[in-house]
Coordinates of C-alpha atoms in Angstrom, one line a residue:
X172 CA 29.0 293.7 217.7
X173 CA 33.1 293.6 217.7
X174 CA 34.3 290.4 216.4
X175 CA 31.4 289.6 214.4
X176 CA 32.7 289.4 211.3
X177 CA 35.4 287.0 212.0
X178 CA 32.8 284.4 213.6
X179 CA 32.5 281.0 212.2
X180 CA 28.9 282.7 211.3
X181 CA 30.5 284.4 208.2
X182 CA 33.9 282.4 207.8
X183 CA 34.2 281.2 203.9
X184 CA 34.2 277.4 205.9
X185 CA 32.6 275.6 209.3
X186 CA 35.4 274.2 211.2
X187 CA 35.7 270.3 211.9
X188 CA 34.7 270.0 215.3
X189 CA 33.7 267.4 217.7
X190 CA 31.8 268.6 220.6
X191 CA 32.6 265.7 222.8
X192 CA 36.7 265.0 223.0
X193 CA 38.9 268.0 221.9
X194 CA 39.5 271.3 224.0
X195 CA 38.9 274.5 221.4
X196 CA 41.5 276.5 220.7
X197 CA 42.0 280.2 218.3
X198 CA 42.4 279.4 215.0
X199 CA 43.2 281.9 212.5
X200 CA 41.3 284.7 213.6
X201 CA 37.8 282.8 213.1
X202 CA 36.9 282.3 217.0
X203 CA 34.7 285.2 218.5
X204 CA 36.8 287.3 220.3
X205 CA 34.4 288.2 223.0
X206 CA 33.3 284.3 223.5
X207 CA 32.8 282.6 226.8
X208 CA 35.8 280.3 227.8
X209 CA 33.3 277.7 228.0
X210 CA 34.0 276.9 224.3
X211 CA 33.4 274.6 221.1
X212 CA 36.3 271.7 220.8
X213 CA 37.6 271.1 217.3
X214 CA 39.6 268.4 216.1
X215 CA 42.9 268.3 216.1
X216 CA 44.5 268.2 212.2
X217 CA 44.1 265.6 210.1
X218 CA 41.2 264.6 211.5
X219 CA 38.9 266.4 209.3
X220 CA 38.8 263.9 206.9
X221 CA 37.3 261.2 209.2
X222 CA 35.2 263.1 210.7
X223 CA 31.6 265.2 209.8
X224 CA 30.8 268.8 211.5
X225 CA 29.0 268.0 214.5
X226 CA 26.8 271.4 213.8
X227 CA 25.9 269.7 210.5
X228 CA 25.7 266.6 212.0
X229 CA 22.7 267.9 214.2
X230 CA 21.0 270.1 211.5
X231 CA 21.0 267.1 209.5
X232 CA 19.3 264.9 212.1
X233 CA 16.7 267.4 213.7
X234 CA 13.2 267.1 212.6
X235 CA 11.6 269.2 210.3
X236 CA 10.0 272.1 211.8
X237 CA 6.5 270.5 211.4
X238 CA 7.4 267.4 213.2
X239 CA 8.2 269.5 216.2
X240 CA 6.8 267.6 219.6
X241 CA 6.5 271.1 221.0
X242 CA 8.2 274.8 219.8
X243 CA 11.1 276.2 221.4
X244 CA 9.8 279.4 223.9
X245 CA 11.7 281.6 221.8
X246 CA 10.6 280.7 218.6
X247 CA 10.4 282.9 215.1
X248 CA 6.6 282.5 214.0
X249 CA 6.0 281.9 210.6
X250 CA 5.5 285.0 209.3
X251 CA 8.6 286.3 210.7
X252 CA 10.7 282.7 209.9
X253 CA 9.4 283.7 205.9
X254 CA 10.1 287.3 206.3
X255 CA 13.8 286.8 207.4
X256 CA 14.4 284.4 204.5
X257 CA 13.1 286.7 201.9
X258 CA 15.5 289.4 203.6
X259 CA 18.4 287.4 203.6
X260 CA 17.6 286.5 199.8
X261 CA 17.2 290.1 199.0
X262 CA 20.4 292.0 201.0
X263 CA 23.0 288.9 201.2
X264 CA 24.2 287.5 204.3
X265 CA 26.7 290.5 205.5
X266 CA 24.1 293.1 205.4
X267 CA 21.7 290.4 207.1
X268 CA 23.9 290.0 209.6
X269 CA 24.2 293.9 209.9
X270 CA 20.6 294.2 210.3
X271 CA 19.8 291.5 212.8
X272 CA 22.2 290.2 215.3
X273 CA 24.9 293.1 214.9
X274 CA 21.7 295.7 215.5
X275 CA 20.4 293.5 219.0
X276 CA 17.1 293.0 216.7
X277 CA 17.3 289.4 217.4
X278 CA 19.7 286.5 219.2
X279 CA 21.0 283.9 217.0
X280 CA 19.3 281.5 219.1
X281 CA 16.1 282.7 218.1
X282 CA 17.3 283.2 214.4
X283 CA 18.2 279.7 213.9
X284 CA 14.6 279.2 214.2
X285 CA 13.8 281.2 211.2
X286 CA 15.7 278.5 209.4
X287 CA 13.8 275.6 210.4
X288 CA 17.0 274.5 213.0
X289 CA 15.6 273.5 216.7
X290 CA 18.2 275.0 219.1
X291 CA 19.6 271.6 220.8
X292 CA 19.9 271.1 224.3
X293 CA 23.8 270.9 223.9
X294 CA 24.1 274.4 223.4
X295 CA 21.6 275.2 226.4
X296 CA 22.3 278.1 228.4
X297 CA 25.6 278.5 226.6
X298 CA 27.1 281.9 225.0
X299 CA 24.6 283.3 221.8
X300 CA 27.8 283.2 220.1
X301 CA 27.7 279.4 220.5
X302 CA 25.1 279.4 218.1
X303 CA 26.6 281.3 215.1
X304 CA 28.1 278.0 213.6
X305 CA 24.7 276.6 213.6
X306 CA 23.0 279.7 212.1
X307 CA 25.8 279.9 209.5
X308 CA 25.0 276.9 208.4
X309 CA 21.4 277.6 208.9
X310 CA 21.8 280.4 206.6
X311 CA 24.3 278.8 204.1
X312 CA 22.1 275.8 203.5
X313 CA 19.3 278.2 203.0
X314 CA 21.0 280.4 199.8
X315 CA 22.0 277.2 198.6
X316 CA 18.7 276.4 197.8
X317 CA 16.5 276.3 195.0
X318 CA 15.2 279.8 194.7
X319 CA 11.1 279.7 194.0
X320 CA 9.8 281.0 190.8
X321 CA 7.6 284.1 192.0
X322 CA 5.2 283.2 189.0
X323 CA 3.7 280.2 189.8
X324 CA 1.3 280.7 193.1
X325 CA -1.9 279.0 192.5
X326 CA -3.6 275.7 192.2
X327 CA -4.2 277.0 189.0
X328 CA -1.2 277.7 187.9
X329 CA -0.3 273.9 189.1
X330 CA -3.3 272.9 186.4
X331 CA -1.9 275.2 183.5
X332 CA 1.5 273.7 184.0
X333 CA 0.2 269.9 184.0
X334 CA -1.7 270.6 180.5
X335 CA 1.0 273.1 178.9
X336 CA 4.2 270.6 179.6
X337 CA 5.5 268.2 177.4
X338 CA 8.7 266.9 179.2
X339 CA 7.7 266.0 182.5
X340 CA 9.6 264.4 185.8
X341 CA 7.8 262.8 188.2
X342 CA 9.9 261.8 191.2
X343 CA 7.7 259.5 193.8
X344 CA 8.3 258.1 197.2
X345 CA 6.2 256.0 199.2
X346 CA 3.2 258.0 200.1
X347 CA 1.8 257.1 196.4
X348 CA 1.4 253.7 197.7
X349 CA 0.4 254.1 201.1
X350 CA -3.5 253.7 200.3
X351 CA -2.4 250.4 199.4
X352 CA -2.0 249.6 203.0
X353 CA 1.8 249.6 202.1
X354 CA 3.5 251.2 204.9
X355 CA 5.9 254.2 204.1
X356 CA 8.8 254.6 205.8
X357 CA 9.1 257.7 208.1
X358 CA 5.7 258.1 209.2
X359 CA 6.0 258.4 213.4
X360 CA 3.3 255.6 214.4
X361 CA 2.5 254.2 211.1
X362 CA 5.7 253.9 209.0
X363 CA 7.9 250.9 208.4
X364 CA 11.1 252.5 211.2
X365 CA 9.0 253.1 213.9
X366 CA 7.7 249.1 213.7
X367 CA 11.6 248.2 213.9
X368 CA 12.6 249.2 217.3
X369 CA 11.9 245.4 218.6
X370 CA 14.8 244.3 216.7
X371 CA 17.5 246.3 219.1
X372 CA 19.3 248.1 216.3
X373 CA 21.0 251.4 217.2
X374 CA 19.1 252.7 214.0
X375 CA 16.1 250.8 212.3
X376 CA 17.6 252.3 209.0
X377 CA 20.3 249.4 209.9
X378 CA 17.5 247.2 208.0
X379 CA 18.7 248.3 204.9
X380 CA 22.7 248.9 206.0
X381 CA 24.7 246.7 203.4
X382 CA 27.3 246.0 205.8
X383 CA 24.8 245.1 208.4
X384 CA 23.1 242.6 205.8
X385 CA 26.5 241.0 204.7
X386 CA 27.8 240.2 208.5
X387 CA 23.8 239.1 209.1
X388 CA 21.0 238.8 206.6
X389 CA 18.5 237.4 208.6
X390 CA 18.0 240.9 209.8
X391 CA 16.9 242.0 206.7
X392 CA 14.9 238.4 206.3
X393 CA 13.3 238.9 209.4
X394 CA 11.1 242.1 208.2
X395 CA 10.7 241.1 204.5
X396 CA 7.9 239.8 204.3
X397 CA 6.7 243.4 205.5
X398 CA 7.7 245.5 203.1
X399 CA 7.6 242.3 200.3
X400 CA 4.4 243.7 197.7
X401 CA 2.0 241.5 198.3
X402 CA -0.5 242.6 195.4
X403 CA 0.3 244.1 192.2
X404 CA -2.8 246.7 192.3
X405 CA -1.6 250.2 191.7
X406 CA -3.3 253.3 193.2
X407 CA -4.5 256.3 191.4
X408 CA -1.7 258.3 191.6
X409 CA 0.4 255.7 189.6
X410 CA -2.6 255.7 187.3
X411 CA -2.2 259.8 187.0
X412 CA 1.5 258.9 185.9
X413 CA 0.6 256.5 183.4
X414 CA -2.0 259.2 182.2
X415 CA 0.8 261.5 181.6
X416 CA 2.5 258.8 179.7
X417 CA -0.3 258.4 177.4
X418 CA -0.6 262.0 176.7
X419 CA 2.8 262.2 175.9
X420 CA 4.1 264.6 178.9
X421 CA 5.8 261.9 181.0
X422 CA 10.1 262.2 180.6
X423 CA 11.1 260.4 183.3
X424 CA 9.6 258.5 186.3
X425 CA 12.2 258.0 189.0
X426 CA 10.6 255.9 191.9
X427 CA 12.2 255.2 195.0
X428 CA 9.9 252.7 195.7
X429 CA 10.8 248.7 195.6
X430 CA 7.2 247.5 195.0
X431 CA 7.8 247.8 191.8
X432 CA 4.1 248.6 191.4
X433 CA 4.5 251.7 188.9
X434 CA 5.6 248.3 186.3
X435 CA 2.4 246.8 187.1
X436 CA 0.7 250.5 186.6
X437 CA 2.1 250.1 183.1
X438 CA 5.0 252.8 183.1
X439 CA 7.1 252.2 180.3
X440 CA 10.5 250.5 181.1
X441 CA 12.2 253.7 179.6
X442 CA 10.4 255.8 181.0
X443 CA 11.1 254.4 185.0
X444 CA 14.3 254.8 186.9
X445 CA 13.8 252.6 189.9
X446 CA 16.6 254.5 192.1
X447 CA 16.6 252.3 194.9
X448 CA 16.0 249.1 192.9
X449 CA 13.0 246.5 193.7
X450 CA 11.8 243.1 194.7
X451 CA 11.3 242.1 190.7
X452 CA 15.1 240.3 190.9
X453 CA 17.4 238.9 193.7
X454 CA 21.3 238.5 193.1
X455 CA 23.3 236.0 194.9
X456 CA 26.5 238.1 197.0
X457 CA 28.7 235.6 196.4
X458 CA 28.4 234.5 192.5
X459 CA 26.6 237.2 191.1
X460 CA 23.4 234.5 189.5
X461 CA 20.1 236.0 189.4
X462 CA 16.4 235.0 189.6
X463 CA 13.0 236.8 189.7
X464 CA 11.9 237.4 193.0
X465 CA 9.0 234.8 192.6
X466 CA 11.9 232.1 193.1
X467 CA 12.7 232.9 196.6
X468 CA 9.4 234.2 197.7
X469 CA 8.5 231.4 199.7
X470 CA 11.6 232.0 201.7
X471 CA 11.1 235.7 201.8
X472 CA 7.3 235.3 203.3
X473 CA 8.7 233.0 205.5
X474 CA 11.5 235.1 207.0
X475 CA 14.0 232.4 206.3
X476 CA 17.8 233.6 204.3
X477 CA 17.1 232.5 201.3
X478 CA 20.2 230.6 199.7
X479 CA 21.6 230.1 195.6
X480 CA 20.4 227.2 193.8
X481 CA 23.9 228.1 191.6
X482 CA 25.9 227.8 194.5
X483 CA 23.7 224.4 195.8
X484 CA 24.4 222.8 192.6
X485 CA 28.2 223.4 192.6
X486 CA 28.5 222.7 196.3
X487 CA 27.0 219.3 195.8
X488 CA 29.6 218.5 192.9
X489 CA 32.5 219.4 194.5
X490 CA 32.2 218.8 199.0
X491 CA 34.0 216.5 200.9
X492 CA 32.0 213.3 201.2
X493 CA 30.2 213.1 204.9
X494 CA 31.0 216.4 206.3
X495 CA 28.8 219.4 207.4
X496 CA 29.8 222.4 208.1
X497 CA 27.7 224.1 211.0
X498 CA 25.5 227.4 210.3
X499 CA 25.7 230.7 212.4
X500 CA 23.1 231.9 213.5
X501 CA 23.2 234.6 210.7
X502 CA 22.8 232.5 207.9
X503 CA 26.4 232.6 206.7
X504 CA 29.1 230.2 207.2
X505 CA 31.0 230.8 210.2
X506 CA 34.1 233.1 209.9
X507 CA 37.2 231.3 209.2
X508 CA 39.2 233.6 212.2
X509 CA 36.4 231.9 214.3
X510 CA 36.1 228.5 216.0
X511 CA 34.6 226.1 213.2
X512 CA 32.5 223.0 214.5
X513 CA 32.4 220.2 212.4
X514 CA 30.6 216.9 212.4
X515 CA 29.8 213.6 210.7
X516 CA 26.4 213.5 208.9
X517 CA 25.0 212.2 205.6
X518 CA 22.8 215.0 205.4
X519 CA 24.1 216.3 202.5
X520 CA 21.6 219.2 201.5
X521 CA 22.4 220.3 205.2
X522 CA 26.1 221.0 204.2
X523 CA 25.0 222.8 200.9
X524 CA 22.5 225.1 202.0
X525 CA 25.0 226.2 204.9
X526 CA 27.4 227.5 202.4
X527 CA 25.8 228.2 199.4
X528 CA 25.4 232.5 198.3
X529 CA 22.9 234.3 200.2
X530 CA 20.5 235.9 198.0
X531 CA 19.5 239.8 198.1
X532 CA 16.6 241.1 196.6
X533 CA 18.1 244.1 194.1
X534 CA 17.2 246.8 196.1
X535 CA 19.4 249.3 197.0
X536 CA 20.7 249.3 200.5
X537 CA 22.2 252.2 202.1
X538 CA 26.0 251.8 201.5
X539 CA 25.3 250.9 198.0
X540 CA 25.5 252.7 194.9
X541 CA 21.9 253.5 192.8
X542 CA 22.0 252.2 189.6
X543 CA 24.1 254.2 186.8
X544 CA 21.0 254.7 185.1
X545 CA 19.8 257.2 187.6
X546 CA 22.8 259.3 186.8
X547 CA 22.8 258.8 183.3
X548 CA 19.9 259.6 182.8
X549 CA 19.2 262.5 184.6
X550 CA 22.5 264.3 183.7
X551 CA 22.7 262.8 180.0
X552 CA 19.1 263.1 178.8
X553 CA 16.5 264.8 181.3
X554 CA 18.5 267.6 182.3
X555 CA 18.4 269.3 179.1
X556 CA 14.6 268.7 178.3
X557 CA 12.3 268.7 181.5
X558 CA 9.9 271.6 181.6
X559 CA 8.4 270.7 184.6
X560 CA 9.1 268.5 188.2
X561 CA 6.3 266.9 190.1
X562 CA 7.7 265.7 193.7
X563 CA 4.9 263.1 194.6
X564 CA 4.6 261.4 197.7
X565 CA 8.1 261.7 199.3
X566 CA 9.9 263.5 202.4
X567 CA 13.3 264.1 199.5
X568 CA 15.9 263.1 202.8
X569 CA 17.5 260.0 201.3
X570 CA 20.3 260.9 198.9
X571 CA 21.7 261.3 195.8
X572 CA 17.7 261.3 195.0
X573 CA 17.0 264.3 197.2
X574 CA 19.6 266.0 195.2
X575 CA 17.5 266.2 191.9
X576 CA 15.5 268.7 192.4
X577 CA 18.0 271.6 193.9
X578 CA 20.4 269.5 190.2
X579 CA 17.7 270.8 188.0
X580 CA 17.8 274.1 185.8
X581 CA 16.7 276.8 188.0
X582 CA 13.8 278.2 185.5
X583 CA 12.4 275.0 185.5
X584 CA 8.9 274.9 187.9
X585 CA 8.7 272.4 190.5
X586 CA 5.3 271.0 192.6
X587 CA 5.5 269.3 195.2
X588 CA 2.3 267.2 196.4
X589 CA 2.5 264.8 199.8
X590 CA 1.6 264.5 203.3
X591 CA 3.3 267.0 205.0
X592 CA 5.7 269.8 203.8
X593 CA 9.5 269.5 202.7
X594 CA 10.8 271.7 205.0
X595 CA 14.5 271.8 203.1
X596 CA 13.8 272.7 199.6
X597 CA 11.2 275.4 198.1
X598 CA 9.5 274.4 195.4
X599 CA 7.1 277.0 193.8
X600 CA 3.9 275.1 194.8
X601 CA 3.0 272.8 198.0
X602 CA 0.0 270.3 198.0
X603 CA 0.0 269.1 201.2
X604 CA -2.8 266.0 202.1
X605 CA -3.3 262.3 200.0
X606 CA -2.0 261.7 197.2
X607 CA -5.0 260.1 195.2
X608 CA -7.0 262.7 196.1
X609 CA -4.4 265.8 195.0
X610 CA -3.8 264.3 191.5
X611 CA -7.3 263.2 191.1
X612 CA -8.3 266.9 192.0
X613 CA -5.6 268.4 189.4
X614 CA -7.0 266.2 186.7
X615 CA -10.6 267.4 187.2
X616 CA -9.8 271.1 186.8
X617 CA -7.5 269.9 183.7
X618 CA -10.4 268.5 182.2
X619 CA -9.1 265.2 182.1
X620 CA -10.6 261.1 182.6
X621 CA -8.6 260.3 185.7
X622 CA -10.0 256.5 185.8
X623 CA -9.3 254.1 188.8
X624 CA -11.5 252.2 191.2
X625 CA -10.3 253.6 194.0
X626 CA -11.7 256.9 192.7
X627 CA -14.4 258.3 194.8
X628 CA -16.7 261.5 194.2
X629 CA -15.7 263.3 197.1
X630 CA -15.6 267.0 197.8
X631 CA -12.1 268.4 198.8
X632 CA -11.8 271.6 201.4
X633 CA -8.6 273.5 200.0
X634 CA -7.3 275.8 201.8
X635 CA -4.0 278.4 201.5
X636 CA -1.6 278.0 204.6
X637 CA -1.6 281.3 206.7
X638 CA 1.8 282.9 206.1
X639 CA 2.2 281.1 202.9
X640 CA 1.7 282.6 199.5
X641 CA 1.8 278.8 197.8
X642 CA 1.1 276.7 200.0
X643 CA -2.0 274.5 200.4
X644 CA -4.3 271.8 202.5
X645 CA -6.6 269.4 200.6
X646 CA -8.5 267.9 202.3
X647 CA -11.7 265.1 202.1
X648 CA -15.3 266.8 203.3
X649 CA -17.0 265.1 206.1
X650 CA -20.4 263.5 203.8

């Protein structure tokens, strides 16, 4: 297969294309010499800086394999998607290469597959060679990753782990509160995003854009009062972290939930990170004066832009007697490049409450930085002691936190317990169904007083995944 070898497949780099403006062009040797004119644009130079790899921009916004409406007609199955990774692991990508595409085993359509990558209909009845960009990403992504311990295979082994670890991170998501009747957020019919598309946003995500918030909060306001906690009941899988806690096993807990419900489950303040923040404080944007939550929750439930008493108080000592200024339809005052409207009025509290701070709950948007203690103390402290990971209750595709695990010392053993699988990241064992009932199942064989009163005797069916060696189903007998 002439020309092969100086593919964008097995260049050191991925070009910095853009598939829709620039015409492509030969560029140091890496184009496929036998390619169809029809060919990939790049960008010109100088643009690279502005602008993300399309091919990564798709791999990072396909679905997981599992969330697949329907399979691609050339599809690897699974046993062949986990025999080419192990291959690939075990003779390096070169003699891979060798031994698939360059021998006409396999196209790399069809071996993009293997790595969990949906061919996309822009690259639909073009050149296979169209595809090597995608597959060498595909492939680099793939020995990037966290390489599983071969030791740890059974639920078992899960249990021995739990009762033999002393330094444990738990890293939890919003499937641990889902039995709540808290929504999570990715979940296709039932999650928070797919209850969004009313509001006309390009993205429902742009609910939690801080840009999008600061040029209009009442965005944000609108849907509050739907992801606002309303009780401070905790379910059993915050109880089986606060039972690691009293045994003495719990290092860290770093949440990405804002319910700030793993507080009300007792974890110790030093023992939770709350990576994305929570509703327990709100922070006026424009003086930086802070109150619990409890102070604007009328406002919040209400789905009214809640305003700064601060800035109320020092608005009403210093306006211009008898004047009001209009407010915009988002809340804040109108933009001084804009037309301003002004008009006579003795309603003073009118005129304050259109200018005063708006007030955000301290959670972290996207745009924003997590809190320095997330950094701190994962690369200052926890690094250096954790002996074991537990990944509870999230899909890991919001980062820096999806980071942590691949951050981690390699040696260390990771479990993952949610929903459905994390497709991106192999950890050394997979419990895939509820929450409660995983951790409540692990404490049983550990022999230890899981208590809660959500806590039900049921029987579990569990089951290993066909073409899996670590992977398995729990899941509730019919009574």
């Amino acid at each position: 297969m002439e020309g092969l070898h100086q593919s964008p497949l097995k260049a050191p780099a991925i070009e910095i294309i853009d598939l829709s403006s620039k015409p492509e062009s030969d560029d140091e040797g890496q184009r496929d010499e036998n390619a169809d004119d029809a060919s990939l644009p790049e960008l010109e130079d100088g643009e690279d800086d502005d602008h993300l790899s399309l091919y990564e921009d798709l791999l990072d916004s396909m679905p997981d394999q599992s969330e697949w409406d329907e399979e691609p007609l050339d599809t690897c199955t699974v046993e062949e998607s986990f025999a080419f990774r192990k291959r690939l692991r075990l003779v390096g990508e070169d003699q891979f290469i060798t031994e698939t595409l360059e021998a006409g085993k396999i196209s790399a359509k069809k071996l993009c597959t293997a790595f969990g990558i949906r061919p996309p209909p822009l690259l639909e009845g073009q050149p296979d060679q169209k595809y090597y960009p995608l597959l060498g990403l595909g492939i680099t992504r793939e020995l990037s990753k966290r390489v599983k311990l071969p030791q740890y295979n059974t639920i078992e082994d899960a249990v021995e782990l739990l009762k033999k670890s002393t330094n444990i991170i738990v890293l939890t998501g919003a499937g641990i509160s889902t039995s709540l009747g808290i929504p999570d957020f990715r979940s296709k019919d039932t999650g928070l995003y797919s209850q969004l598309e009313h509001l006309g946003l390009s993205d429902p995500q742009e609910v939690f854009d801080i840009t999008i918030f600061r040029e209009d909060p009442s965005i944000f306001y609108s849907v509050a009062k739907d992801i606002l906690p309303s009780t401070q009941k905790f379910s059993p899988t915050h109880a089986f972290i606060k039972l690691l806690q009293n045994k003495g096993k719990l290092l860290t807990n770093f949440t990405q939930n804002i319910d700030n419900l793993e507080s009300c489950a007792g974890i110790l303040p030093e023992k939770l990170i709350q990576c994305h923040g929570s509703f327990a404080t709100a922070t006026c944007v424009e003086c930086g004066y802070r109150v619990k939550c409890e102070d604007i929750y009328k406002d919040l439930k209400a789905g009214r832009v809640a305003r700064c008493d601060r800035c109320v108080r020092m608005l009403r000592q210093t306006k211009p007697f008898g004047i009001k200024r209009k407010r915009s339809m988002s809340g804040f005052a109108p933009n001084k490049k804009k037309r301003q409207s002004y008009e006579d009025s003795t309603d003073d509290e009118d005129y304050d409450i259109a200018v005063a701070g708006v007030m955000k709950p301290d959670i972290t948007f996207f745009g924003e930085d997590l809190p320095e203690t997330f950094h701190d103390r994962l690369v200052q402290h926890d690094k250096d002691l954790v002996d074991l990971v537990l990944v509870i209750g999230t899909s890991l595709k919001v980062a820096p936190v999806s980071e942590v695990s691949g951050f981690l010392p390699a040696e260390t053993p990771q479990i993952y317990i949610s929903r459905e699988p994390c497709q991106h990241i192999d950890f050394d064992i997979d419990m895939l169904g509820e929450c409660d009932s995983i951790v409540t199942e692990l404490c049983r064989r550990a022999g230890w007083d899981l208590k809660h009163e959500m806590i039900r005797d049921d029987k579990l069916d569990v089951h290993l995944h066909e073409g899996y060696e670590s992977r398995y189903s729990f899941k509730i007998k019919a009574r």
